[in-house]
Amino acid sequence: MTADAAAPTASAPAANLVRTGGPKEDSAWLEHVLGWTLVVVVAMFVTQVGWF
């Protein structure tokens, strides 16, 4: 394999990158609130079950 064959092509603009379907950048506060809510719910469950 030559170096030219292994090098990625830089001709594609950044706008053509494939999106993964992750969260959009405009809902950061909602993501934080839901994340902390999940943490609290899991902590409540663990304490009720008596694992710790």
GROMACS .gro file of C-alpha atoms in nm, residues 26-49:
model
   24
   26ASP     CA    1  -2.911   2.380   2.117
   27SER     CA    2  -3.046   2.153   2.395
   28ALA     CA    3  -2.747   2.144   2.631
   29TRP     CA    4  -2.947   2.255   2.936
   30LEU     CA    5  -3.211   1.988   2.877
   31GLU     CA    6  -2.943   1.723   2.844
   32HIS     CA    7  -2.787   1.831   3.175
   33VAL     CA    8  -3.123   1.834   3.356
   34LEU     CA    9  -3.216   1.490   3.227
   35GLY     CA   10  -2.872   1.355   3.311
   36TRP     CA   11  -2.883   1.479   3.669
   37THR     CA   12  -3.240   1.353   3.705
   38LEU     CA   13  -3.121   1.008   3.602
   39VAL     CA   14  -2.838   1.027   3.856
   40VAL     CA   15  -3.080   1.116   4.136
   41VAL     CA   16  -3.326   0.841   4.039
   42VAL     CA   17  -3.051   0.578   4.030
   43ALA     CA   18  -2.918   0.699   4.368
   44MET     CA   19  -3.267   0.677   4.519
   45PHE     CA   20  -3.312   0.326   4.380
   46VAL     CA   21  -2.975   0.208   4.514
   47THR     CA   22  -3.046   0.343   4.862
   48GLN     CA   23  -3.394   0.188   4.871
   49VAL     CA   24  -3.266  -0.153   4.763
   0.00000   0.00000   0.00000
